[in-house]
Tab-separated table of C-alpha atoms and ligand atoms in Angstrom:
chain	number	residue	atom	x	y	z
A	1492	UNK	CA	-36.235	42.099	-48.087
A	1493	UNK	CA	-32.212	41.161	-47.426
A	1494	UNK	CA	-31.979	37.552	-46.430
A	1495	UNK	CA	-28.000	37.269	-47.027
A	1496	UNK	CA	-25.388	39.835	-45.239
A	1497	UNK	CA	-21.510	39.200	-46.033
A	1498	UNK	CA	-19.173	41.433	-43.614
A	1499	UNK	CA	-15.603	40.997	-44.819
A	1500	UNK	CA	-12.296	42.679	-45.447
A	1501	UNK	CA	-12.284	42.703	-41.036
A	1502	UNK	CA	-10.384	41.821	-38.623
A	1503	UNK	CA	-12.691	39.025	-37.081
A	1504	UNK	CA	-12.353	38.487	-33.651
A	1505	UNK	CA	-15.193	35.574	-33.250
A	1506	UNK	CA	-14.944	34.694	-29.488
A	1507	UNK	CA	-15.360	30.666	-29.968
A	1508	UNK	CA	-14.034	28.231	-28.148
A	1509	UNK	CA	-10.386	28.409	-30.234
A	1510	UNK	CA	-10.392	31.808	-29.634
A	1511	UNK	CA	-9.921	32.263	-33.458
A	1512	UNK	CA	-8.669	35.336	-34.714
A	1513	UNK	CA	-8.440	36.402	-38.771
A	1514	UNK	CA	-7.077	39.099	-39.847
A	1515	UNK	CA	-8.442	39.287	-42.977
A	1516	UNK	CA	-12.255	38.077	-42.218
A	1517	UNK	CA	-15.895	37.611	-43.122
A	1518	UNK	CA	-19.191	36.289	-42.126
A	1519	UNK	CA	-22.088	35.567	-44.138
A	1520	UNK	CA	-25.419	35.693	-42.386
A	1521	UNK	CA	-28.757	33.842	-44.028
A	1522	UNK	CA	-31.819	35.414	-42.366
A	1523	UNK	CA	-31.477	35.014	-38.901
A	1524	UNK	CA	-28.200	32.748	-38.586
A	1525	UNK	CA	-24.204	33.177	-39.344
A	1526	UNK	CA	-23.710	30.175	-42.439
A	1527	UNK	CA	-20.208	31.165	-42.877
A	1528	UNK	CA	-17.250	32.121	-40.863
A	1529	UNK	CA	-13.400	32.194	-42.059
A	1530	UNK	CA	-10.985	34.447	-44.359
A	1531	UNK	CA	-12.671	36.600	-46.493
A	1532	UNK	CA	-11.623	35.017	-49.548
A	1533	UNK	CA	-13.254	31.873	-48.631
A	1534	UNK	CA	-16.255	33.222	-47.321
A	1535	UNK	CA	-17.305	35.767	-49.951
A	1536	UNK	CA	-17.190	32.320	-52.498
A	1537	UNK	CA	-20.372	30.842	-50.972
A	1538	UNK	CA	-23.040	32.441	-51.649
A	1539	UNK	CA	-23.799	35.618	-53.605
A	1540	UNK	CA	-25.046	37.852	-50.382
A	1541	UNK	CA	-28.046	40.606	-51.030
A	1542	UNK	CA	-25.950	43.025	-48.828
A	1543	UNK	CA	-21.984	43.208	-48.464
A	1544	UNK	CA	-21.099	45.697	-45.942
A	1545	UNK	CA	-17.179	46.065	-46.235
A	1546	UNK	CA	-15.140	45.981	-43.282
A	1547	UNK	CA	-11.779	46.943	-44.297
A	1548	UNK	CA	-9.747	48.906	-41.109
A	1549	UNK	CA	-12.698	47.701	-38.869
A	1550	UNK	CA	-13.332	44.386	-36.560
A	1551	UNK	CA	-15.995	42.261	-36.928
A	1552	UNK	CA	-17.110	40.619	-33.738
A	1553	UNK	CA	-19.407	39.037	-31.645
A	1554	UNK	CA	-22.542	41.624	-29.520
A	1555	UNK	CA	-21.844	42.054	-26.514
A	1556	UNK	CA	-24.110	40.867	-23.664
A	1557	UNK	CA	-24.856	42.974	-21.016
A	1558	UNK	CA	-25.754	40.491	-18.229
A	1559	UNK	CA	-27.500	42.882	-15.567
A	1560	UNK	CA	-29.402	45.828	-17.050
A	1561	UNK	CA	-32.383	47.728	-16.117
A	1562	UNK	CA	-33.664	50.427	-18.091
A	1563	UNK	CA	-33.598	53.699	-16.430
A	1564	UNK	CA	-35.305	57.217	-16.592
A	1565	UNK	CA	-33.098	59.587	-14.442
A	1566	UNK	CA	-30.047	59.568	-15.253
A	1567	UNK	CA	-27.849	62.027	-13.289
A	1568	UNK	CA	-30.009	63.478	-10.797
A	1569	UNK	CA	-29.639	61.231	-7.924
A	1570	UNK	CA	-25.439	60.897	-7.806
A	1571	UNK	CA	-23.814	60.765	-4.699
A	1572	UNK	CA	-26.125	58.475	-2.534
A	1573	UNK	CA	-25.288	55.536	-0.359
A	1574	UNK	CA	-26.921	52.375	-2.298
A	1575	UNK	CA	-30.003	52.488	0.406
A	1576	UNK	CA	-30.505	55.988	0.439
A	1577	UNK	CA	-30.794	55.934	-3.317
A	1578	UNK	CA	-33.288	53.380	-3.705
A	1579	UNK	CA	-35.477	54.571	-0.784
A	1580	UNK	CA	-35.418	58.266	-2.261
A	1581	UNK	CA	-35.226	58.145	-6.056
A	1582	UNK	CA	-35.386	54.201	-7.376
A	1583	UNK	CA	-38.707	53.311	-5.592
A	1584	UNK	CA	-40.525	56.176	-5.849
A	1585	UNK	CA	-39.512	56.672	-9.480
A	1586	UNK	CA	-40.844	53.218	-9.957
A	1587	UNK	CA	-43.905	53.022	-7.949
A	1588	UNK	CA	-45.130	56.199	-10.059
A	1589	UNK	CA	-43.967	55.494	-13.091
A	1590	UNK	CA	-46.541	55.237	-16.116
A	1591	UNK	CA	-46.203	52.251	-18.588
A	1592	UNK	CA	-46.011	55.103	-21.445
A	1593	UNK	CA	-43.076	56.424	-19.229
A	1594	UNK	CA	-41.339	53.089	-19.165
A	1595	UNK	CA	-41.837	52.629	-22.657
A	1596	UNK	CA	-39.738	55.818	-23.506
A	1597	UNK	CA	-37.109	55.162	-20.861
A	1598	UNK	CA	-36.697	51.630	-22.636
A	1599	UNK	CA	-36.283	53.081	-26.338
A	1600	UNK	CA	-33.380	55.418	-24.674
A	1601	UNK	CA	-31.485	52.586	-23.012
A	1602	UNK	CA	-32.056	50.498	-25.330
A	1603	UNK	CA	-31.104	52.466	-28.726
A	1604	UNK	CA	-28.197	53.538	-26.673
A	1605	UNK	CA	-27.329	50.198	-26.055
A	1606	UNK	CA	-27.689	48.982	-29.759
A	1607	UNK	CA	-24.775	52.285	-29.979
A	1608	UNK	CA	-21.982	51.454	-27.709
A	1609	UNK	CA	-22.462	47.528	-29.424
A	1610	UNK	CA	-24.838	45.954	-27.110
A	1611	UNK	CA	-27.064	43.135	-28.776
A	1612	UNK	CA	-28.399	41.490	-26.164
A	1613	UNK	CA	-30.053	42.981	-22.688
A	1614	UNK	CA	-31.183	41.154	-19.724
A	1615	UNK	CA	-33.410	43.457	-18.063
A	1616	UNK	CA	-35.106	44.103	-14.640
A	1617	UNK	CA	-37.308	47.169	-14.412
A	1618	UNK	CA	-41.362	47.776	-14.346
A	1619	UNK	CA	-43.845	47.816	-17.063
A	1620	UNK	CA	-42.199	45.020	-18.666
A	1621	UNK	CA	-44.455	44.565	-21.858
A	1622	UNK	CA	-43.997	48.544	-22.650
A	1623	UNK	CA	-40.213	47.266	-22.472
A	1624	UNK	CA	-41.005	44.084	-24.664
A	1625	UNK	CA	-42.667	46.480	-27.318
A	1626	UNK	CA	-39.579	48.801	-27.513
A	1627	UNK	CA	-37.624	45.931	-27.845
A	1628	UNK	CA	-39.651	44.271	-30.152
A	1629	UNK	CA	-39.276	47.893	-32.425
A	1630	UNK	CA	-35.983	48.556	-32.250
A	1631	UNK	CA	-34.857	45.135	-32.326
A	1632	UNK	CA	-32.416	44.706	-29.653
A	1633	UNK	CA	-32.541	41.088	-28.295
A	1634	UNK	CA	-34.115	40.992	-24.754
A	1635	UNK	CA	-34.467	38.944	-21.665
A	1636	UNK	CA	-36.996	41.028	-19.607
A	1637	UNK	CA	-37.967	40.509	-15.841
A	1638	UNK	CA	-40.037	42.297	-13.508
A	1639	UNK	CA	-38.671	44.111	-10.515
A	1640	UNK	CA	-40.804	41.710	-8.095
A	1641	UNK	CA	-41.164	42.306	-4.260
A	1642	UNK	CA	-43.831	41.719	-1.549
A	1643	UNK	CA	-46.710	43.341	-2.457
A	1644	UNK	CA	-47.027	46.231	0.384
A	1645	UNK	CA	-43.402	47.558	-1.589
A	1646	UNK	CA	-45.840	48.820	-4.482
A	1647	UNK	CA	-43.863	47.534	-7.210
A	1648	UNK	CA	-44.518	44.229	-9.494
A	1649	UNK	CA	-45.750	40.934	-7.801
A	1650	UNK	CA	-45.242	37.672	-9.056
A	1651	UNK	CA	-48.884	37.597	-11.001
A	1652	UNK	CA	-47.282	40.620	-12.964
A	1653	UNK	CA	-44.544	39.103	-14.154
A	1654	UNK	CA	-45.976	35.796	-15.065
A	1655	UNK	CA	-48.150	38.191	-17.276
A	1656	UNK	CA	-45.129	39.264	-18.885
A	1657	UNK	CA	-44.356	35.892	-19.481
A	1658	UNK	CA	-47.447	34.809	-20.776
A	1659	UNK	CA	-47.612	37.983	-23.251
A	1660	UNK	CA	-43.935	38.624	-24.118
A	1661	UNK	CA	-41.653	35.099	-23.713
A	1662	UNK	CA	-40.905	34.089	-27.174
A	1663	UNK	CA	-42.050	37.106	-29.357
A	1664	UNK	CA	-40.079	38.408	-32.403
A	1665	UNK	CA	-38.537	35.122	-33.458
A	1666	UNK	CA	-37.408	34.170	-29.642
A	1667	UNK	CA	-35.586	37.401	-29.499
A	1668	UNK	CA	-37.614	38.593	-26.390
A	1669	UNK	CA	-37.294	36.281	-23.388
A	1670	UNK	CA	-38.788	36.725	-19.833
A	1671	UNK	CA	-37.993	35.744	-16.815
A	1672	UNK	CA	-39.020	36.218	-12.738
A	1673	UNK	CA	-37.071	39.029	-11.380
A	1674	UNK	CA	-36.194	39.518	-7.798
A	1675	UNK	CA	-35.506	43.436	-7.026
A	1676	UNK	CA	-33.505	41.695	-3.287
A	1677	UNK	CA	-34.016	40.253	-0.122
A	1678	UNK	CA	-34.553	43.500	2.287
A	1679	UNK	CA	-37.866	44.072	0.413
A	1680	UNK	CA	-39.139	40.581	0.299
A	1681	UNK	CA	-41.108	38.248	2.641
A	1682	UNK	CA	-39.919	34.653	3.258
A	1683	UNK	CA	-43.215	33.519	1.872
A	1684	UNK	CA	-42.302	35.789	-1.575
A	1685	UNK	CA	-39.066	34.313	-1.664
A	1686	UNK	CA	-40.224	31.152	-0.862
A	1687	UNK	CA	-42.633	31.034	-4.340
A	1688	UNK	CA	-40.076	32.653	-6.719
A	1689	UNK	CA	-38.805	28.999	-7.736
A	1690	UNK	CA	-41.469	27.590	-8.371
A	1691	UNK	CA	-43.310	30.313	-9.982
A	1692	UNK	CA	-39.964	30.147	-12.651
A	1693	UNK	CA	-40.245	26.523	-12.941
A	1694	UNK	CA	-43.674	26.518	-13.611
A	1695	UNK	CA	-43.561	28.948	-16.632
A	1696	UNK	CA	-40.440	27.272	-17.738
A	1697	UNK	CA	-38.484	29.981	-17.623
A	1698	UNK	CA	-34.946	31.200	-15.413
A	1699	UNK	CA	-34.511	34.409	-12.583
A	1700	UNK	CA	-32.548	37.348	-11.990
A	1701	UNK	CA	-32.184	38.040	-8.754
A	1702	UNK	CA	-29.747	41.128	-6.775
A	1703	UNK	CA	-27.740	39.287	-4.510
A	1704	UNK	CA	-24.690	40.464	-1.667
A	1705	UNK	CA	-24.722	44.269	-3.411
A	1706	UNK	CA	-23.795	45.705	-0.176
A	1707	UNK	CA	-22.541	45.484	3.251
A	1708	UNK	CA	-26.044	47.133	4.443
A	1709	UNK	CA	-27.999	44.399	2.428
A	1710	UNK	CA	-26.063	41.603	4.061
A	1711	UNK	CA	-27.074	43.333	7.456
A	1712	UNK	CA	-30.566	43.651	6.909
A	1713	UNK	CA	-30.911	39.989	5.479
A	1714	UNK	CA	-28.417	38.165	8.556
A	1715	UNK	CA	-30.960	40.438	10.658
A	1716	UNK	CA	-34.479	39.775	8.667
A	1717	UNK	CA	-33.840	36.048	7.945
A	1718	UNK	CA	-30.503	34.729	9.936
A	1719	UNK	CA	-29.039	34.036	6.650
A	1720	UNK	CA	-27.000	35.766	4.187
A	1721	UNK	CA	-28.250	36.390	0.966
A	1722	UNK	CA	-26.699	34.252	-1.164
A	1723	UNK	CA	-27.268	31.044	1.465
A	1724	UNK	CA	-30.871	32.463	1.983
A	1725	UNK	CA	-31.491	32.089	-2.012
A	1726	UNK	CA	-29.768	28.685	-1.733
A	1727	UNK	CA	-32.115	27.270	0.865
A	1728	UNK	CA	-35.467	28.316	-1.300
A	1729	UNK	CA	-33.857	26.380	-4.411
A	1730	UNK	CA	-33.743	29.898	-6.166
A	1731	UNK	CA	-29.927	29.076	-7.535
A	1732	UNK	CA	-29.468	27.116	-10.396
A	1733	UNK	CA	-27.510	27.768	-14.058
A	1734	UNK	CA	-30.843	29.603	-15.157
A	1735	UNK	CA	-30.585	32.198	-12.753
A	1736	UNK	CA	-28.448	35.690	-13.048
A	1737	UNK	CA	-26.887	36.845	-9.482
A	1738	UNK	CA	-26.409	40.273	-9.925
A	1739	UNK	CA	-23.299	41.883	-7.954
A	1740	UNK	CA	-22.167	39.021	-5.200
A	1741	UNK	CA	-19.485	41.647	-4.026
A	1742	UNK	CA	-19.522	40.883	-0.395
A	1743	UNK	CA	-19.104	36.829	-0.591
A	1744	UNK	CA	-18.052	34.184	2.312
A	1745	UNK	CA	-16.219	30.964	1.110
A	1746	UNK	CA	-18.848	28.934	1.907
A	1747	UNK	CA	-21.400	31.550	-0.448
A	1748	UNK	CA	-19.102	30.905	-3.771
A	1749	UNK	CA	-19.003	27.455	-3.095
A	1750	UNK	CA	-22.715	27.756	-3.185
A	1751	UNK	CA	-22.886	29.307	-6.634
A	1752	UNK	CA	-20.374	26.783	-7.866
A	1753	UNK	CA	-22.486	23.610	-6.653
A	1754	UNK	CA	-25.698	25.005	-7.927
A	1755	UNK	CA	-24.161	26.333	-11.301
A	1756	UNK	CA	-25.308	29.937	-10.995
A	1757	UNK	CA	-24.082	32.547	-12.935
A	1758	UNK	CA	-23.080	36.085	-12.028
A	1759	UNK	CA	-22.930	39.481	-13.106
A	1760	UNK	CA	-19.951	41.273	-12.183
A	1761	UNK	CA	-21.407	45.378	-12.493
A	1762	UNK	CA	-18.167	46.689	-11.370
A	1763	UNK	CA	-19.609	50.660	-12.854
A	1764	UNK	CA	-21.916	50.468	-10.504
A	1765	UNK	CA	-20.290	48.694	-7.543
A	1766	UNK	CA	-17.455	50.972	-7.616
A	1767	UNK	CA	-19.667	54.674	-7.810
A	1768	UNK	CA	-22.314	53.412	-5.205
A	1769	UNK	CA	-19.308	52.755	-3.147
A	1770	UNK	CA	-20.487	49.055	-2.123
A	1771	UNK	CA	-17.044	47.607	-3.336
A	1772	UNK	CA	-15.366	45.250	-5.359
A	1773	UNK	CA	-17.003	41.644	-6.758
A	1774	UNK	CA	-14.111	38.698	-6.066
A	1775	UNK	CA	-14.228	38.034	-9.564
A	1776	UNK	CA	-10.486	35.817	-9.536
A	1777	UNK	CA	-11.955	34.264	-6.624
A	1778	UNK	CA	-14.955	33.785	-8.600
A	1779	UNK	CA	-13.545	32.389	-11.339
A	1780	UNK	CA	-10.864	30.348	-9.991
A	1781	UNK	CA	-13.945	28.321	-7.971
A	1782	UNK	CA	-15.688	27.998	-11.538
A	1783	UNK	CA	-18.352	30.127	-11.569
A	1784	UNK	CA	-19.500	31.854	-14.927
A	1785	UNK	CA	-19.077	35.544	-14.392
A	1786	UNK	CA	-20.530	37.834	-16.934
A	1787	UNK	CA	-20.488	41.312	-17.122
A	1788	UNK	CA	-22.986	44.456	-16.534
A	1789	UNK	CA	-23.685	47.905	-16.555
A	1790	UNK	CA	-26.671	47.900	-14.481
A	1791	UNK	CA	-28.744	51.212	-14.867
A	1792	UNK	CA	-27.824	54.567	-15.891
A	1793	UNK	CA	-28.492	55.939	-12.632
A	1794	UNK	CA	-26.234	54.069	-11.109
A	1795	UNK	CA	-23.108	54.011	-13.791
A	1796	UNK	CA	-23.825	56.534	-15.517
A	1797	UNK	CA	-23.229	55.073	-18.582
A	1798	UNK	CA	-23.919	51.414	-20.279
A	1799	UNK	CA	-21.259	51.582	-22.480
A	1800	UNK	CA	-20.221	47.689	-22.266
A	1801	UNK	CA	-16.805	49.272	-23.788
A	1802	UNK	CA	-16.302	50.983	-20.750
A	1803	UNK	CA	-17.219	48.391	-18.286
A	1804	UNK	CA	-14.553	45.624	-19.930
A	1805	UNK	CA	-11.965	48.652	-19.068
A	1806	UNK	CA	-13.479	48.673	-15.560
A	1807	UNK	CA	-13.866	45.107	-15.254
A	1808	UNK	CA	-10.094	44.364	-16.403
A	1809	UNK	CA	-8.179	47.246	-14.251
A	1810	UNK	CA	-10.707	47.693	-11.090
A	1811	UNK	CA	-8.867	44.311	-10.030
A	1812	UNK	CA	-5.300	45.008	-11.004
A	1813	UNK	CA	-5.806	48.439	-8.917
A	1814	UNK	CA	-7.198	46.665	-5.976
A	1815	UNK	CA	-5.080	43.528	-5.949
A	1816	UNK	CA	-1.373	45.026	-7.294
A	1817	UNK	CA	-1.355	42.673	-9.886
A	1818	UNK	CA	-0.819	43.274	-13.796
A	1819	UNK	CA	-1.850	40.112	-14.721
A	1820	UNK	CA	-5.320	39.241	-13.856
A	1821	UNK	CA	-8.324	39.504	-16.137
A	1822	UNK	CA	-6.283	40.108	-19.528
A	1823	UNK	CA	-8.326	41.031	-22.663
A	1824	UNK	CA	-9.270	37.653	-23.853
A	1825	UNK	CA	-10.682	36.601	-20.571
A	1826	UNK	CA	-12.876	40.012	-20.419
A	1827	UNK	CA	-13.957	39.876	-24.389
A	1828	UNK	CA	-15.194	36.653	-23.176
A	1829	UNK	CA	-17.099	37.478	-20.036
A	1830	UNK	CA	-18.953	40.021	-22.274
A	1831	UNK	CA	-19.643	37.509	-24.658
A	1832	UNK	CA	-19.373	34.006	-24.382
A	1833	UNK	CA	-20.439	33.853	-20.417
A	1834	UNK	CA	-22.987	36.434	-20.829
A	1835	UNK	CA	-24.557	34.053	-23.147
A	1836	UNK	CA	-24.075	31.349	-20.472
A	1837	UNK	CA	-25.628	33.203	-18.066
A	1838	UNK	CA	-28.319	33.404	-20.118
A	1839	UNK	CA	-28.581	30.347	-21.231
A	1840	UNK	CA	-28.341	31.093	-24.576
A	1841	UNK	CA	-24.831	29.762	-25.394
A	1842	UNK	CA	-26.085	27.995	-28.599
A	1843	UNK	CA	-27.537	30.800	-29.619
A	1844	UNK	CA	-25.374	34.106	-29.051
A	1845	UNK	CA	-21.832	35.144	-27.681
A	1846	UNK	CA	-19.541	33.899	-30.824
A	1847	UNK	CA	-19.497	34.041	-34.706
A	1848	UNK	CA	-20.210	30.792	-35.420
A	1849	UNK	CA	-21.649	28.503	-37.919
A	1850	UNK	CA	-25.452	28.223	-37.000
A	1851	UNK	CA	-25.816	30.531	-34.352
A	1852	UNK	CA	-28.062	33.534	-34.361
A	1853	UNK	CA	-26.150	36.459	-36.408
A	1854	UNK	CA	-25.612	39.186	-33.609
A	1855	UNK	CA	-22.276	41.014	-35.386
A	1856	UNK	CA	-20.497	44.476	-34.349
A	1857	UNK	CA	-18.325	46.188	-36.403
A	1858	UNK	CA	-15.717	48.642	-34.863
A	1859	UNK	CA	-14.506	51.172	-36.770
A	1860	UNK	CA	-10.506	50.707	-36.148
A	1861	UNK	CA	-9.490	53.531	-38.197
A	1862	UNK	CA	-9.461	55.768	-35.103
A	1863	UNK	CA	-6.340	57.775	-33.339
A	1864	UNK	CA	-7.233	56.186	-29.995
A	1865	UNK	CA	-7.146	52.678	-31.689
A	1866	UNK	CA	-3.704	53.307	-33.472
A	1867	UNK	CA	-1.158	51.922	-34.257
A	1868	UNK	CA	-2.796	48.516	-35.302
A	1869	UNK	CA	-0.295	46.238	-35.297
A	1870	UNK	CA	-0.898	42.462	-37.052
A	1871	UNK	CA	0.637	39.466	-37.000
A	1872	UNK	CA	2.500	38.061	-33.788
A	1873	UNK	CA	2.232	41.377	-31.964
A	1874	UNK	CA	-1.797	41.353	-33.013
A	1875	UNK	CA	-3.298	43.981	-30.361
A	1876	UNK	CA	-6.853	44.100	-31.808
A	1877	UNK	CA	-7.846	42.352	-28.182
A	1878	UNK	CA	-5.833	45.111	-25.879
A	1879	UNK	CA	-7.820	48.018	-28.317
A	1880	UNK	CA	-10.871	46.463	-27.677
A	1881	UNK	CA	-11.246	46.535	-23.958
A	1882	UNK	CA	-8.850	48.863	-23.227
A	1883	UNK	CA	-8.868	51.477	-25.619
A	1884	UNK	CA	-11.754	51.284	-27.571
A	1885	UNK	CA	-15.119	53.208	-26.969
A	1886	UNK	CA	-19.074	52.801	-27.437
A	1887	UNK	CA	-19.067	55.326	-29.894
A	1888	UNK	CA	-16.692	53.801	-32.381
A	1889	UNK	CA	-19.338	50.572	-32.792
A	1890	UNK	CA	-20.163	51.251	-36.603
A	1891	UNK	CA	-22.985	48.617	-37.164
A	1892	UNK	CA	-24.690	46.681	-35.669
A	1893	UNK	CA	-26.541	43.155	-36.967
A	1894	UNK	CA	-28.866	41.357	-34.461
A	1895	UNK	CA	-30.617	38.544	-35.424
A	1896	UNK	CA	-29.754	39.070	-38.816
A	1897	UNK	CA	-31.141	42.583	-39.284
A	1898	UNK	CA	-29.209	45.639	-39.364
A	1899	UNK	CA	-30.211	47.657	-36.633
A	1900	UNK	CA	-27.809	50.572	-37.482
A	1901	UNK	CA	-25.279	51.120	-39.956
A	1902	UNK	CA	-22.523	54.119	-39.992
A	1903	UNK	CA	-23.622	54.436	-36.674
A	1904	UNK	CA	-27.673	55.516	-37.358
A	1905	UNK	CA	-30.277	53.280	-36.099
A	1906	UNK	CA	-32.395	52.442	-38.832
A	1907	UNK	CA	-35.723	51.138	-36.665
A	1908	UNK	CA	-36.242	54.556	-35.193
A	1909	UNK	CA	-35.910	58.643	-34.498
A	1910	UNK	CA	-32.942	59.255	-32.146
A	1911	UNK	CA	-34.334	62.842	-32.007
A	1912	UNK	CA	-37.800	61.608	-31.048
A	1913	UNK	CA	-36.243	59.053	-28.761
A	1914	UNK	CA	-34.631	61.841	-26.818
A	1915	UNK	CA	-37.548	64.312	-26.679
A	1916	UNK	CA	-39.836	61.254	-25.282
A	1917	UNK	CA	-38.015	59.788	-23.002
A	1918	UNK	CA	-36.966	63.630	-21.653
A	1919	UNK	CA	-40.457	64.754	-21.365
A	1920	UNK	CA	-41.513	61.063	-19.402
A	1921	UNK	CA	-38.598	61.938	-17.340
A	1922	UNK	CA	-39.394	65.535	-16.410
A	1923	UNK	CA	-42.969	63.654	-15.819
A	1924	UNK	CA	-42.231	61.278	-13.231
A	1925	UNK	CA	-39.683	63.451	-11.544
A	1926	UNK	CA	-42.351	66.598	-11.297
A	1927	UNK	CA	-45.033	63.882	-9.136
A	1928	UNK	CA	-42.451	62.243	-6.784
A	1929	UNK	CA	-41.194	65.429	-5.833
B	2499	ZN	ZN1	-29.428	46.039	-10.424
């Protein structure tokens, strides 16, 4: 069994508070935990490591945390749709019918193609949550699963389910699966649903994730429902608080993002997803400036299409130049640390993940540098490793991938399971669901 991993010869980019960059790099990992951070030279003195995986034209950094996730099934047969049409026609029905085999399979997909594209950590919504958990638990991403929760006539989870998932899955594989109480949103839920989800959280000692402002037509059909908008609607129940995830909040009043401020909730800026559902874009600078911690997601591969986190720190960066006329906002830095060090926030988890750092849990990427699209690399005072890295580089150019101190792939195979058998699963579970909703 490997307890001791050195990664060096990199360029390590390790996303803590200094922002510290070296340019000639290791970490040394001891079990489950980074021991040592620093130049190469220094590091690779300390201890005599089991494994050395060398990182020479490649940069070693922190996983990236994809703050608003939900595995998926369907991917690319329900494009096109106005956010209400889509759920009402292909999200709920796929859901209500969907077989916990089914979501098992669907959860090995997302998630081995997250572990790909560099994702280490996955805070997911979706049904069947202990099939999830299991997949998780096997191919060892890290996982922070919720149910999608509604009233019950909606046919999909209820409150008792997810404290189920709680009860079975909070805590397993060394704390690397999580749960928490998901809320799918506030058209499909009751006042008196909404009105138990805090205390149902606080009661199993654990946070939310909740959809919130996503579109015009949900702001609508909540001002209508409940006299409220969303965001002050969740405010009033006591649902907001630094332990629950926002999802979207693209359509926000002043008085709504001073909300989130006050109660210290984080949010998910999905900007794939707001942008092809046409519901718009998140005020992220507005966001921000206020003091709210905005991490980033991909949200579901039927509504992206992809959950390349590469791609969405692109989106996230230039979405808001674009629609603002402004160069300046959201450089690299900022994004690298929205994917890291807030998602970890947002999570909660800030001592844990989102940096390389002495004592914290060893969730490393390596990106192969050594690419045409990531050349020149240029050191020294014109560094650019940060502009490659959101700008330029891709998924598919993650190399390995270390979470929790294991190496889940390496030269870009996954080493805890069949990609082939991954594909011809979740395909057939696919084709399966698809064949009784239609
Ligand atoms: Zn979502």
């Amino acid at each position: 069994m490997t307890n001791s991993i050195l990664i060096s010869n990199g360029i390590l980019v390790t996303m803590d508070q200094q922002r510290r960059i070296f340019e000639d790099g290791a970490v040394m990992i001891q079990d489950d935990k980074i021991v040592s951070v620093g130049r190469s030279d220094d590091v690779s003195k300390k201890i005599k490591p089991d494994v050395i995986i060398d990182a020479k034209n490649k940069a070693i950094m922190p996983g990236l945390i994809d703050l608003h996730y939900h595995t998926a099934i369907a991917r690319g047969v329900s494009d096109g749709l106005p956010l209400g049409t889509y759920l009402e026609t292909f999200w709920y029905p796929k859901l209500q019918n969907l077989k916990p085999d089914e979501a098992y399979w669907a959860a090995m997909l997302t998630y081995a193609e997250a572990i790909k594209s560099g994702t280490t950590t996955a805070n997911d919504m979706y049904r069947h949550m202990i099939e999830c958990g299991k997949a998780a638990e096997l191919l060892g991403i890290r996982a922070v699963l919720s149910c999608d929760c509604a009233d019950a006539s909606e046919k999909l989870d209820t409150l008792k389910d997810n404290e189920e998932v709680v009860r079975v899955m909070h805590g397993k594989a060394n704390g690397r699966i999580q749960a928490r109480i998901g809320v799918e949103w506030v058209p499909i839920s009751s006042y008196e649903f909404l009105a138990q989800v805090r205390e149902v959280a606080n009661r199993n000692k654990v946070g939310i994730h909740i959809h919130l402002n996503e579109s015009l037509g949900e702001l609508e059909m909540s001002k209508k429902k409940f006299g409220k908008r969303p965001v002050e609607l969740a405010y009033d129940l006591s649902i907001l608080g630094p332990d629950c995830v926002a999802a979207h909040c693209v359509w926000l009043s002043p008085l709504e993002i001073r909300l989130l401020k006050e109660t210290g909730t984080p949010v998910s800026h999905d900007p794939g997803s707001n942008a092809k559902l046409g519901n718009g874009i998140c005020p992220v600078p507005e966001l921000l400036a206020a003091g709210v911690t905005v991490g980033l997601g991909h949200d579901d591969t039927e509504c992206n299409n992809t959950l390349d986190m590469f791609e969405t720190m692109k989106m996230a960066s230039v979405l808001h130049r674009a629609h603002r006329v402004d160069s300046t906002l959201l450089p690299p830095e900022q994004i690298l640390g929205m994917a890291t060090n807030n998602g970890a926030k947002g999570l909660q988890m800030e001592k844990e993940v989102g940096s390389l750092e002495v004592g914290k849990k060893a969730d490393v990427i390596v990106v192969d540098l050594h690419k045409l699209r990531l050349t020149p690399l240029i050191y020294g005072k014109q560094l650019n490793i940060l502009s490659h890295l959101v700008y330029a580089a891709h998924g598919d150019d993650v190399d390995t991938v270390i979470i929790d101190g294991k190496i889940i792939m390496e030269n870009r195979v996954i080493k805890t399971f069949s990609e082939d058998e991954i594909i011809d699963k979740a395909t057939s579970a696919c084709r399966d669901v698809l064949a009784r909703i239609s």
